[in-house]
Coordinates of C-alpha atoms and ligand atoms in Angstrom, one line a residue:
Chain A
M1 CA 15.9 -22.6 -4.1
I2 CA 13.4 -18.9 -4.8
L3 CA 10.3 -20.1 -2.8
V4 CA 7.0 -18.4 -3.8
F5 CA 4.3 -18.0 -0.8
C6 CA 0.9 -18.6 -3.0
E7 CA -2.4 -17.4 -2.3
L8 CA -5.8 -19.6 -2.9
K9 CA -9.6 -18.5 -2.9
D10 CA -11.9 -20.7 -3.8
G11 CA -10.0 -23.5 -4.8
K12 CA -7.8 -21.7 -7.1
L13 CA -5.3 -20.0 -7.2
R14 CA -5.2 -16.2 -7.0
K15 CA -4.1 -14.1 -10.3
P16 CA -1.5 -12.4 -8.2
S17 CA 0.1 -15.1 -6.9
A18 CA 0.8 -16.9 -10.4
E19 CA 1.9 -13.5 -11.7
A20 CA 4.1 -14.1 -8.7
L21 CA 5.5 -17.2 -9.2
S22 CA 5.7 -17.0 -13.0
E23 CA 8.2 -14.0 -11.9
G24 CA 9.6 -16.2 -9.9
R25 CA 10.3 -18.9 -12.6
R26 CA 11.5 -16.7 -15.0
L27 CA 14.7 -15.8 -11.4
A28 CA 15.2 -19.3 -11.3
D29 CA 15.9 -19.9 -14.7
A30 CA 18.3 -16.9 -14.8
S31 CA 20.1 -18.5 -11.5
G32 CA 19.7 -22.1 -11.7
Q33 CA 17.7 -22.8 -9.1
Q34 CA 15.2 -24.4 -8.2
L35 CA 11.0 -23.0 -7.8
G36 CA 9.1 -23.5 -4.9
A37 CA 5.7 -22.7 -4.3
L38 CA 4.0 -22.8 -0.9
T39 CA 0.2 -22.2 0.3
V40 CA -1.1 -22.3 3.8
G41 CA -4.6 -22.7 4.7
A42 CA -7.2 -25.5 6.1
S43 CA -6.7 -27.3 3.1
A44 CA -4.5 -27.2 -0.5
D45 CA -7.5 -27.2 -3.1
G46 CA -6.3 -25.3 -6.0
A47 CA -2.5 -25.4 -5.0
A48 CA -1.7 -27.6 -8.1
D49 CA -2.1 -24.9 -10.3
A50 CA 1.1 -23.7 -9.5
A51 CA 2.8 -26.5 -12.1
K52 CA 0.8 -24.7 -15.1
Y53 CA 3.5 -21.6 -14.1
G54 CA 7.0 -23.3 -13.5
A55 CA 6.3 -24.7 -9.8
D56 CA 9.3 -27.8 -9.2
S57 CA 8.0 -28.3 -6.0
I58 CA 4.3 -27.4 -4.5
L59 CA 4.6 -27.4 -0.7
T60 CA 2.2 -27.8 0.9
C61 CA 1.3 -26.5 4.5
V62 CA -2.5 -27.2 5.7
A63 CA -4.1 -27.6 9.1
P64 CA -7.1 -27.2 10.0
S65 CA -6.0 -24.2 12.7
L66 CA -5.0 -22.1 9.0
A67 CA -9.3 -22.5 8.0
S68 CA -8.6 -18.7 9.0
Y69 CA -5.9 -16.2 7.9
S70 CA -3.4 -15.5 10.6
S71 CA -0.6 -13.2 10.5
D72 CA 1.7 -14.8 12.6
A73 CA 0.9 -17.8 12.1
F74 CA 1.4 -17.6 8.2
A75 CA 4.4 -15.3 8.5
A76 CA 6.0 -18.6 10.9
A77 CA 4.9 -21.1 8.3
I78 CA 6.6 -19.3 5.7
A79 CA 9.3 -18.6 7.6
S80 CA 10.0 -21.9 8.6
A81 CA 9.1 -23.4 5.4
A82 CA 12.0 -21.4 3.9
K83 CA 14.8 -22.7 6.6
A84 CA 13.7 -25.6 5.7
K85 CA 14.2 -25.8 2.2
G86 CA 16.9 -23.2 2.1
A87 CA 15.6 -20.7 0.1
T88 CA 17.2 -17.5 -0.6
I89 CA 14.9 -15.7 -1.9
V90 CA 10.9 -16.0 -0.8
L91 CA 8.5 -14.3 -2.8
G92 CA 4.9 -13.1 -2.8
A93 CA 2.1 -11.0 -4.4
A94 CA 1.9 -7.9 -2.7
T95 CA -1.8 -8.3 -1.6
A96 CA -3.2 -7.4 1.6
M97 CA -2.3 -10.8 3.1
G98 CA 0.8 -10.6 1.3
K99 CA 1.7 -7.5 2.5
D100 CA 0.7 -8.7 6.1
A101 CA 2.3 -11.6 6.3
L102 CA 5.7 -11.4 3.8
P103 CA 7.5 -8.3 6.1
R104 CA 6.5 -10.5 9.0
A105 CA 8.2 -14.0 7.4
A106 CA 11.2 -11.3 6.9
A107 CA 12.3 -10.3 10.7
R108 CA 11.6 -14.0 11.5
L109 CA 14.1 -14.2 8.6
D110 CA 16.3 -11.9 9.2
A111 CA 15.9 -11.1 5.8
G112 CA 15.7 -7.5 4.3
Y113 CA 12.2 -6.7 2.9
A114 CA 11.7 -4.8 -0.9
G115 CA 7.5 -4.2 -1.1
D116 CA 5.3 -3.8 -3.8
V117 CA 8.0 -4.1 -6.4
T118 CA 7.4 -3.6 -10.2
G119 CA 10.7 -5.4 -11.7
L120 CA 13.0 -7.8 -10.2
S121 CA 16.9 -9.1 -11.2
M122 CA 19.7 -11.0 -10.4
E123 CA 23.0 -9.9 -10.0
G124 CA 26.0 -11.5 -9.4
G125 CA 23.6 -13.5 -7.0
K126 CA 21.8 -11.0 -5.1
L127 CA 18.1 -10.2 -6.2
Q128 CA 17.9 -6.6 -6.8
A129 CA 14.3 -5.1 -7.5
Q130 CA 12.9 -2.2 -8.6
R131 CA 10.5 -0.7 -7.0
P132 CA 7.9 3.0 -6.7
V133 CA 9.0 5.7 -4.5
Y134 CA 7.9 8.9 -3.3
A135 CA 4.2 6.9 -4.5
G136 CA 5.4 6.3 -8.1
K137 CA 6.9 10.0 -8.2
A138 CA 10.6 7.7 -8.1
F139 CA 11.8 4.5 -8.9
A140 CA 14.8 3.0 -6.2
T141 CA 16.9 -0.3 -7.2
T142 CA 17.1 -1.7 -4.3
G143 CA 19.2 -4.2 -3.0
F144 CA 20.6 -6.9 -0.3
T145 CA 22.8 -7.2 1.9
S146 CA 21.2 -10.1 4.0
A147 CA 20.8 -13.9 3.1
V148 CA 17.8 -14.1 2.8
Q149 CA 16.2 -11.7 0.5
V150 CA 12.1 -11.0 0.6
A151 CA 9.5 -8.8 -1.7
T152 CA 6.5 -8.5 -2.9
T153 CA 5.0 -8.1 -6.3
R154 CA 2.4 -5.7 -7.3
P155 CA -0.4 -7.0 -9.1
N156 CA -0.7 -6.6 -12.7
V157 CA 2.3 -5.7 -13.5
F158 CA 3.9 -9.7 -14.1
A159 CA 2.9 -11.3 -16.9
A160 CA 1.6 -14.4 -15.5
T161 CA 2.8 -16.8 -18.0
E162 CA 2.2 -20.5 -18.4
K163 CA 4.7 -22.6 -18.4
T164 CA 4.6 -26.8 -17.2
G165 CA 6.7 -27.3 -14.1
P166 CA 6.9 -30.8 -12.3
G167 CA 5.0 -29.4 -9.3
A168 CA 6.2 -32.4 -7.1
M169 CA 3.6 -31.8 -4.6
E170 CA 5.0 -32.1 -0.5
S171 CA 3.3 -31.3 2.9
V172 CA 5.1 -29.2 5.4
E173 CA 4.9 -29.1 9.0
A174 CA 2.3 -26.4 9.9
P175 CA 3.1 -24.0 13.0
A176 CA 1.5 -25.2 16.2
G177 CA 0.5 -23.6 19.6
D178 CA -2.2 -20.5 20.3
F179 CA -1.8 -17.9 17.5
K180 CA -1.7 -14.4 18.4
A181 CA -4.5 -13.0 16.0
I182 CA -7.0 -14.5 14.0
V183 CA -9.3 -13.5 11.3
K184 CA -12.9 -14.0 12.6
E185 CA -14.7 -12.8 9.7
I186 CA -14.5 -10.7 6.0
L187 CA -16.8 -8.1 5.7
A188 CA -16.9 -8.1 1.8
K189 CA -18.1 -4.3 0.6
G190 CA -16.9 -4.6 -2.8
G191 CA -20.2 -6.5 -4.2
G192 CA -17.7 -8.9 -5.6
K193 CA -15.8 -6.8 -7.4
V194 CA -12.3 -6.6 -8.4
D195 CA -10.0 -4.0 -6.1
L196 CA -8.4 -1.5 -7.3
T197 CA -4.6 -2.3 -7.5
E198 CA -5.7 -5.1 -9.3
A199 CA -8.5 -3.9 -11.9
N200 CA -7.7 -3.4 -15.9
V201 CA -9.8 -0.3 -16.5
I202 CA -10.6 2.4 -13.5
V203 CA -13.0 5.1 -14.1
A204 CA -12.4 7.5 -11.1
G205 CA -14.3 10.9 -10.1
G206 CA -13.0 13.7 -8.5
R207 CA -14.8 16.8 -7.0
G208 CA -15.8 18.2 -10.2
L209 CA -18.7 14.7 -9.7
K210 CA -20.5 17.2 -7.1
S211 CA -22.2 14.6 -5.2
G212 CA -22.4 10.8 -4.2
E213 CA -24.9 10.3 -6.2
N214 CA -23.7 11.6 -9.1
F215 CA -21.1 8.5 -9.6
K216 CA -23.9 6.3 -10.3
I217 CA -22.8 7.8 -14.4
L218 CA -19.3 6.6 -13.5
E219 CA -20.2 2.8 -12.3
E220 CA -22.8 2.8 -15.4
L221 CA -19.8 3.6 -17.3
A222 CA -17.0 1.1 -15.4
D223 CA -19.6 -1.6 -15.8
A224 CA -19.8 -1.3 -19.9
L225 CA -16.4 -0.8 -19.8
G226 CA -15.5 -4.0 -17.6
G227 CA -13.9 -1.6 -15.1
V228 CA -14.2 -0.6 -11.3
V229 CA -14.4 2.6 -9.9
G230 CA -11.8 4.8 -8.1
A231 CA -12.0 8.7 -6.5
S232 CA -10.0 12.0 -5.8
R233 CA -9.6 12.7 -1.9
A234 CA -11.9 15.7 -2.3
A235 CA -14.2 13.3 -3.5
V236 CA -13.7 10.7 -0.8
D237 CA -13.2 13.5 2.1
A238 CA -16.6 15.3 1.1
G239 CA -18.8 13.3 2.8
W240 CA -20.5 12.0 0.3
G241 CA -20.5 8.6 1.7
L242 CA -17.4 7.1 -0.6
S243 CA -15.6 4.5 0.7
H244 CA -11.6 5.2 1.9
G245 CA -10.3 2.2 0.1
I246 CA -11.1 3.7 -3.6
Q247 CA -9.4 6.3 -3.2
V248 CA -6.1 7.0 -5.5
G249 CA -2.9 8.7 -4.9
Q250 CA -0.3 9.1 -2.1
T251 CA -2.8 8.6 0.8
G252 CA -4.6 6.0 -1.4
K253 CA -4.3 3.2 -3.5
V254 CA -1.5 3.4 -6.3
V255 CA -2.9 2.3 -9.3
S256 CA -1.7 0.7 -12.2
P257 CA -4.6 -0.3 -15.1
T258 CA -4.2 -0.5 -18.2
L259 CA -7.0 2.3 -18.7
Y260 CA -7.3 5.5 -15.9
I261 CA -10.6 7.6 -16.8
A262 CA -10.1 10.4 -15.4
A263 CA -14.0 12.9 -14.8
G264 CA -14.2 15.8 -12.7
I265 CA -10.5 15.5 -11.4
S266 CA -7.7 18.8 -11.8
G267 CA -4.8 16.8 -11.5
A268 CA -3.1 17.7 -7.9
I269 CA 0.2 15.8 -7.4
Q270 CA -1.2 13.8 -4.8
H271 CA -3.4 12.1 -7.0
L272 CA -1.0 11.8 -10.2
A273 CA 1.5 10.1 -7.9
G274 CA -1.1 7.9 -7.7
M275 CA -2.0 6.9 -10.8
S276 CA 0.3 7.9 -13.4
S277 CA 2.0 4.5 -13.9
S278 CA -1.6 4.0 -15.7
K279 CA -0.9 2.8 -19.3
Y280 CA -4.0 4.8 -21.0
I281 CA -5.2 8.1 -19.0
V282 CA -8.0 9.5 -20.5
A283 CA -9.2 13.3 -18.6
I284 CA -12.6 14.7 -19.2
N285 CA -12.6 18.3 -17.5
K286 CA -14.3 21.2 -18.3
D287 CA -11.4 23.7 -17.8
P288 CA -9.0 22.9 -20.6
D289 CA -6.2 24.1 -18.5
A290 CA -6.6 21.1 -15.2
P291 CA -3.0 19.8 -14.5
I292 CA -4.7 16.7 -15.4
F293 CA -4.4 17.0 -19.2
K294 CA -0.9 17.1 -18.8
I295 CA -0.3 13.8 -18.8
A296 CA -3.3 12.3 -20.7
D297 CA -3.2 10.3 -23.4
Y298 CA -6.7 11.5 -24.6
G299 CA -8.2 14.5 -23.7
I300 CA -11.4 15.6 -23.8
V301 CA -12.2 19.3 -22.5
G302 CA -16.5 19.5 -21.8
D303 CA -18.8 18.9 -18.7
L304 CA -18.7 15.7 -17.7
F305 CA -22.5 15.2 -17.3
E306 CA -22.9 15.2 -20.9
V307 CA -19.7 13.6 -21.8
V308 CA -19.3 10.5 -19.4
P309 CA -23.3 8.4 -20.1
E310 CA -22.1 9.0 -24.2
L311 CA -19.4 7.2 -23.2
T312 CA -21.3 4.0 -21.9
K313 CA -23.4 4.4 -25.0
A314 CA -20.8 4.6 -27.5
A315 CA -19.1 1.7 -25.6
K316 CA -22.1 -0.3 -25.4
A317 CA -23.0 0.4 -28.8
M318 CA -19.6 -0.6 -29.7
G319 CA -19.9 -3.5 -27.8
I320 CA -16.8 -2.7 -25.8
G321 CA -16.1 -4.6 -22.8
A322 CA -18.0 -7.3 -24.2
H323 CA -15.4 -10.1 -23.3
H324 CA -15.3 -8.8 -19.6
Chain B
M1 CA -2.3 0.8 29.2
K2 CA 0.8 1.4 28.0
I3 CA 0.5 2.8 24.2
L4 CA 3.5 4.0 21.8
V5 CA 2.9 5.5 18.5
C6 CA 6.0 5.0 16.1
L7 CA 5.9 8.5 13.8
K8 CA 8.1 8.3 10.5
Q9 CA 8.9 11.8 9.2
V10 CA 8.9 11.9 5.3
P11 CA 8.7 14.5 2.9
D12 CA 5.9 16.4 2.4
T13 CA 3.4 15.2 -0.4
E14 CA 4.0 18.8 -2.6
T15 CA 7.4 17.8 -3.3
K16 CA 8.9 17.5 -6.4
I17 CA 11.4 14.7 -5.9
K18 CA 14.3 15.5 -7.1
V19 CA 17.7 13.1 -7.0
A20 CA 20.8 13.7 -5.6
G21 CA 24.3 14.2 -6.8
D22 CA 24.7 10.6 -6.0
G23 CA 22.1 9.1 -7.8
K24 CA 20.1 7.2 -5.7
S25 CA 19.0 9.5 -2.7
L26 CA 16.7 12.2 -2.4
D27 CA 17.9 15.8 -2.8
P28 CA 17.1 17.4 0.1
T29 CA 17.2 20.7 -1.0
D30 CA 14.1 22.7 -0.6
V31 CA 12.7 19.4 1.0
K32 CA 9.7 20.2 3.6
W33 CA 9.2 17.6 6.2
I34 CA 6.0 16.4 8.0
T35 CA 4.8 13.5 10.0
S36 CA 3.7 10.4 7.7
P37 CA 0.1 11.2 6.9
Y38 CA -0.5 7.5 8.3
D39 CA 1.0 8.2 12.0
E40 CA -1.4 10.5 12.5
Y41 CA -3.8 8.7 12.4
A42 CA -2.0 6.5 14.6
L43 CA -1.5 8.9 17.0
E44 CA -5.1 10.5 17.5
E45 CA -6.2 6.4 18.0
G46 CA -3.8 6.8 21.0
L47 CA -5.1 9.9 21.7
R48 CA -8.3 9.2 21.9
L49 CA -7.7 5.7 24.0
K50 CA -5.4 8.1 26.5
E51 CA -9.0 10.1 26.6
S52 CA -11.5 7.5 26.8
A53 CA -9.5 4.2 28.7
G54 CA -7.0 7.0 30.5
A55 CA -3.6 5.2 28.3
E56 CA 0.0 6.9 28.5
V57 CA 1.3 7.6 25.1
T58 CA 5.0 7.7 24.3
V59 CA 5.9 8.9 21.1
A60 CA 8.9 7.9 19.1
T61 CA 10.9 8.4 16.0
V62 CA 14.4 6.9 14.5
G63 CA 16.0 10.2 13.4
D64 CA 18.3 13.0 13.4
D65 CA 17.4 16.7 15.2
K66 CA 15.1 17.5 12.5
A67 CA 12.7 15.0 13.6
K68 CA 12.6 16.5 16.8
D69 CA 9.6 18.2 14.3
V70 CA 7.4 15.6 14.4
L71 CA 7.6 14.9 18.0
R72 CA 6.9 18.5 18.9
N73 CA 3.7 18.3 16.9
A74 CA 2.5 15.2 19.2
F75 CA 3.4 16.9 22.0
A76 CA 1.3 19.6 20.8
L77 CA -1.8 17.2 20.4
G78 CA -1.2 15.7 23.7
A79 CA 1.4 12.9 23.9
D80 CA 2.9 12.4 27.2
H81 CA 6.4 11.4 26.6
A82 CA 8.3 11.9 23.0
V83 CA 11.9 9.8 22.3
L84 CA 13.9 10.9 19.2
I85 CA 16.0 7.2 18.9
K86 CA 19.1 8.9 16.9
G87 CA 19.1 7.1 13.4
D88 CA 19.0 6.8 10.1
G89 CA 15.0 7.6 9.4
Q90 CA 15.2 7.0 5.9
G91 CA 16.7 3.9 6.1
D92 CA 16.1 0.3 5.2
T93 CA 13.5 -1.7 7.7
L94 CA 14.5 -4.1 8.9
A95 CA 17.0 -1.9 10.7
T96 CA 14.6 0.6 12.0
A97 CA 11.8 -2.0 12.9
S98 CA 15.2 -3.8 15.3
I99 CA 15.8 -0.4 16.7
L100 CA 12.0 0.3 18.0
A101 CA 12.1 -2.8 18.9
G102 CA 15.0 -2.7 21.3
F103 CA 13.6 0.4 22.6
A104 CA 10.0 -0.8 23.4
K105 CA 11.0 -4.5 24.6
D106 CA 11.7 -3.7 28.2
K107 CA 8.7 -1.0 28.7
G108 CA 5.7 -3.3 29.1
F109 CA 3.8 -1.5 25.8
D110 CA 0.5 -2.9 25.3
L111 CA -0.4 -1.2 21.8
V112 CA 2.3 -0.3 19.5
L113 CA 0.6 1.5 17.2
S114 CA 1.8 2.7 13.7
G115 CA 1.2 3.8 10.3
N116 CA 0.5 1.0 7.9
K117 CA 2.7 2.7 5.4
G118 CA 5.3 5.4 5.4
L119 CA 5.1 7.9 2.7
G120 CA 8.1 7.8 0.8
G121 CA 10.3 4.8 1.0
D122 CA 6.4 2.9 1.1
N123 CA 7.9 0.3 2.3
S124 CA 4.6 -0.8 4.3
A125 CA 6.8 -3.6 6.5
V126 CA 7.8 -1.7 9.7
G127 CA 4.9 -2.1 11.4
P128 CA 5.0 -6.0 10.8
M129 CA 8.4 -6.5 11.6
L130 CA 8.5 -5.3 14.9
A131 CA 5.2 -7.0 16.0
E132 CA 7.2 -10.2 15.0
L133 CA 11.0 -9.2 16.2
L134 CA 8.4 -8.1 19.3
G135 CA 6.4 -11.4 19.5
Y136 CA 3.5 -9.5 19.1
A137 CA 0.0 -10.0 17.9
Q138 CA -0.4 -7.4 14.5
A139 CA -3.5 -6.1 13.0
N140 CA -2.3 -3.8 9.6
V141 CA -4.1 -1.2 7.4
V142 CA -6.3 -1.1 10.1
V143 CA -9.9 1.3 9.9
K144 CA -11.3 0.8 13.4
L145 CA -10.1 -0.6 16.3
E146 CA -12.3 -2.0 20.0
I147 CA -10.3 -3.1 22.5
T148 CA -11.7 -4.4 25.6
D149 CA -10.2 -6.6 28.6
G150 CA -6.6 -7.2 26.8
K151 CA -8.0 -7.7 23.8
F152 CA -8.5 -6.0 20.7
R153 CA -11.0 -6.1 17.9
A154 CA -9.5 -4.2 14.3
E155 CA -11.0 -4.3 10.4
R156 CA -8.6 -4.1 8.3
E157 CA -8.5 -2.9 5.4
I158 CA -8.3 -6.1 2.3
E159 CA -9.0 -6.9 -1.6
G160 CA -12.9 -5.3 -1.7
G161 CA -13.5 -5.3 2.0
T162 CA -12.5 -5.3 4.7
E163 CA -11.9 -8.6 7.5
V164 CA -12.0 -8.3 11.3
V165 CA -9.3 -9.4 12.9
E166 CA -9.0 -10.7 16.5
G167 CA -6.7 -11.1 19.1
S168 CA -4.8 -10.3 23.0
L169 CA -2.8 -7.6 24.0
P170 CA 0.6 -6.9 23.3
A171 CA -0.2 -5.7 19.5
V172 CA 1.2 -3.7 16.7
V173 CA -2.0 -2.2 14.8
T174 CA -1.0 -0.2 11.2
A175 CA -3.2 2.6 11.1
Q176 CA -5.3 3.2 7.5
K177 CA -7.3 6.4 6.4
G178 CA -10.9 5.7 7.9
L179 CA -9.5 5.2 11.5
N180 CA -11.1 8.6 12.5
E181 CA -10.2 12.7 11.8
P182 CA -6.8 13.4 13.7
R183 CA -7.4 16.5 15.7
Y184 CA -5.5 19.6 15.4
A185 CA -3.5 21.1 17.5
S186 CA -4.6 24.3 20.0
L187 CA -2.3 26.6 20.5
K188 CA -2.1 26.6 24.5
G189 CA -1.7 22.7 23.3
I190 CA 0.9 24.1 21.7
M191 CA 2.1 26.4 24.0
A192 CA 2.7 23.4 26.2
A193 CA 4.5 21.2 24.0
K194 CA 7.9 24.1 24.5
K195 CA 7.7 23.4 27.8
K196 CA 8.3 19.6 27.4
T197 CA 11.8 17.8 27.2
I198 CA 12.0 15.3 24.1
E199 CA 14.2 12.1 25.6
E200 CA 17.3 11.3 22.9
T201 CA 18.2 8.0 23.1
E202 CA 20.8 6.2 21.4
V203 CA 19.2 2.2 20.8
A204 CA 21.5 -0.8 18.8
G205 CA 20.0 -2.4 15.8
H206 CA 20.2 -5.1 12.7
A207 CA 22.5 -4.2 9.9
P208 CA 20.8 -2.2 7.2
A209 CA 19.7 -5.5 5.8
T210 CA 18.8 -4.0 2.6
G211 CA 20.1 -0.5 0.1
T212 CA 19.0 1.8 -2.4
L213 CA 21.4 1.1 -4.9
A214 CA 20.0 3.9 -7.3
M215 CA 17.1 6.5 -7.5
T216 CA 15.6 7.4 -11.1
L217 CA 12.3 9.7 -12.5
P218 CA 9.9 8.0 -14.3
A219 CA 10.0 9.7 -18.0
A220 CA 7.8 12.1 -18.2
R221 CA 4.3 11.4 -20.1
A222 CA 3.5 13.4 -23.1
E223 CA 0.7 15.3 -23.2
G224 CA -1.5 13.3 -25.7
R225 CA -4.7 15.1 -27.9
K226 CA -7.6 16.6 -26.9
L227 CA -10.5 15.2 -29.3
E228 CA -13.0 17.5 -30.5
G229 CA -16.9 18.1 -31.5
D230 CA -19.3 17.3 -29.2
A231 CA -19.9 15.1 -26.5
A232 CA -21.0 12.7 -28.3
S233 CA -18.3 12.5 -30.9
Q234 CA -15.7 13.0 -28.8
A235 CA -17.5 9.5 -27.1
K236 CA -17.2 8.5 -30.3
A237 CA -13.7 9.1 -30.8
L238 CA -12.3 8.1 -27.5
M239 CA -13.9 4.5 -27.9
D240 CA -12.6 3.9 -31.3
A241 CA -8.7 5.5 -30.5
L242 CA -8.8 3.3 -27.6
K243 CA -10.2 0.3 -29.6
N244 CA -7.9 0.7 -32.8
E245 CA -5.1 2.9 -31.5
A246 CA -4.6 2.0 -28.2
K247 CA -5.6 -1.3 -28.7
V248 CA -7.3 -1.4 -25.1
F249 CA -10.2 -3.6 -25.6
Ligands
LIG1 C1 -1.2 15.6 2.6 C2 -2.0 15.1 1.4 C3 -2.2 13.7 0.8 C4 -3.3 14.0 -0.2 N1 -3.5 12.8 -0.7 C5 -4.2 12.9 -1.8 C6 -4.7 11.4 -2.8 O1 -3.8 10.1 -2.5 N2 -5.4 11.3 -4.0 C7 -6.0 12.9 -4.0 O2 -6.6 12.6 -4.8 N3 -5.7 13.5 -3.4 C8 -4.4 13.7 -2.6 N4 -4.4 15.1 -1.8 C9 -5.1 15.8 -2.6 C10 -5.1 16.6 -3.4 O3 -3.9 18.2 -3.5 C11 -6.5 17.9 -4.4 O4 -6.5 18.6 -2.9 C12 -7.0 16.4 -4.8 O5 -6.2 15.7 -5.4 C13 -8.4 17.7 -5.6 O6 -9.4 16.6 -6.0 P1 -10.1 16.9 -7.6 O7 -9.6 16.8 -8.1 O8 -11.5 15.6 -7.1 O9 -10.6 18.2 -7.2 P2 -10.4 19.4 -7.9 O10 -8.8 20.4 -7.6 O11 -11.7 20.2 -6.6 O12 -10.7 19.6 -9.0 C14 -12.4 19.3 -9.7 C15 -12.0 19.8 -11.4 O13 -13.4 18.9 -11.9 C16 -13.6 20.1 -12.8 N5 -14.9 19.7 -13.1 C17 -16.0 20.2 -12.3 N6 -17.0 19.9 -12.4 C18 -17.0 19.3 -13.9 C19 -18.1 19.2 -14.6 N7 -19.2 19.3 -14.8 N8 -17.3 18.7 -15.8 C20 -16.0 17.9 -15.7 N9 -15.2 18.8 -15.2 C21 -15.5 18.8 -14.2 C22 -12.5 21.3 -12.5 O14 -12.8 22.2 -14.0 C23 -11.7 21.2 -11.1 O15 -10.6 20.3 -12.3 C24 -3.9 15.1 -0.8 C25 -3.3 15.8 -0.3 C26 -2.9 16.4 0.8 C27 -2.2 17.9 1.7
LIG2 N1 12.2 6.1 11.3 C1 11.4 5.5 12.1 N2 10.8 5.9 12.9 C2 9.2 5.6 13.2 N3 8.2 4.8 13.2 C3 9.4 4.9 11.9 C4 10.1 5.0 11.1 N4 10.1 4.2 10.0 C5 9.2 3.6 10.0 N5 8.4 4.1 11.2 C6 6.8 3.6 11.4 O1 6.7 2.4 10.3 C7 5.2 2.6 9.8 C8 5.9 2.2 8.3 O2 7.0 2.2 7.8 P1 7.8 2.1 6.3 O3 7.7 0.3 6.6 O4 8.8 2.5 6.4 O5 6.6 1.9 5.5 C9 5.4 4.4 9.8 O6 4.2 4.7 9.2 C10 5.6 5.0 10.9 O7 4.6 4.3 11.8

């Protein structure tokens, strides 16, 4: 069996989990295996959604003690379901939770782990993973020698393809005993916006913005385009009150949106590492020789303080982003 | 309190990646090696706990002789003990975690600090694996850490915000940017580091569970086109191109 750890939020299957499931379905078809979806929590509301993405069975691990996320409890639940079902491949999305629980589950299963993968295939009955290394400056093909193989799929890379499966529901045993660590509270700061790593459109600003307040013009453009705001390390480190969480680059988020707009960003190697796998890149810079233009599909040489508000205006006039 | 900080030696972020003749590893020519940036936050947190709570800080790296540089640097910053565990510093995460676990298991560390990601390999796995192998609690991608009475409270980064994780020591905590501002080594520290001894040891670990079969470079992106005119016409031309040419919207 290929087992996919699925995250539920507000009674729904999270999109990165739907993507992982779809990829699991593809691999299961390629290797003649069953696809199992596993949910863990105090309720299994939304677990049935897994059938839409081809799950043969939906395993629900439900207990009141699982209401809050716990690394060790969730890892134990994943490992024990994998053992019970004899799963040789365990997948999940490379989200904050997936990247926390699955490596731990892998160690519990004596399994190798490939994180944040952008491609998966079956070769001679074993899993192979394509993954960016050096923050996307190179790609590695990872092979496994362990019996059980664990991988997390990078959000926004694999398509969530609807394909109805039987989705037979089955409950599995919840981990017992005291949990070593547990989430006590969630301090949301993002105002409900999607995370950079899951965003389709990112409008990023650098030192050229000159102040934190000036990021407002980027937010307005991002809002018009249905996107979110990112920043270079120079901007984050400038003491402008920007959150570390929006830094893009080798020591920040590695992102691959459909559209990445870089305003007032020069294009240092560490920044490019984090965003050069974006589908389309737009650079706005007053320096025509800025390195960012070398990788941009569309370049605007000009003053961002004039160009960005015009972009917002043009987007609104054309009704762009209206479907978001 | 006894603290272990795991340090990984990685290629400098400026490195232009070239693939070696074997087609699957990094060509080491001209590569400058540094301490993985997130590990610097881990070490700084350990040193701050040493100063505020009287902890003893041991740093360890799995690597070859050249990895002694990261240990010497940690000595210069204030680490008490430094250990080179001989092995493949860039290898499989389960193997690395099991070596570190084997080293740590009988030493009574209350807190193990690591980076949330070793730059280059970009695995983000050794911390949680180490926690599991040691049977410790974990808090991953942490931007704020408080330790009182054998308990920890950590704020960790999640999508669109942070969450608060609580648990009891011993624990593995992996550092994220924002946790602290790492100090620089003083001249005095650098001089003192020269006199300190790096211990060397070998620890048996799990056989590698993964291996790199091939490494390739992404296709170079072609330079696109520049949009002409004043700001308003550039803006209209861009939106038009995004909508009708790139079909982004
Ligand atoms: C270990 C390490 C890790 C790093 N990690 C990262 C990382 O993860 N992410 C990252 O981004 N950087 C990272 N860096 C930093 C990186 O090397 C650069 O310093 C940084 O990316 C520069 O940010 P910037 O482009 O905003 O600033 P600058 O390089 O200062 O560029 C500002 C740009 O704005 C333009 N500009 C100014 N005013 C205007 C205007 N009015 N209109 C239009 N354009 C204007 C300028 O022409 C210039 O090109 C790292 C560095 C190190 C050493
Ligand atoms: N060879 C190593 N020696 C010591 N610590 C390591 C080693 N590899 C990884 N680590 C630690 O584990 C963290 C995560 O690494 P990784 O899972 O490779 O991304 C690093 O930031 C280090 O703190």
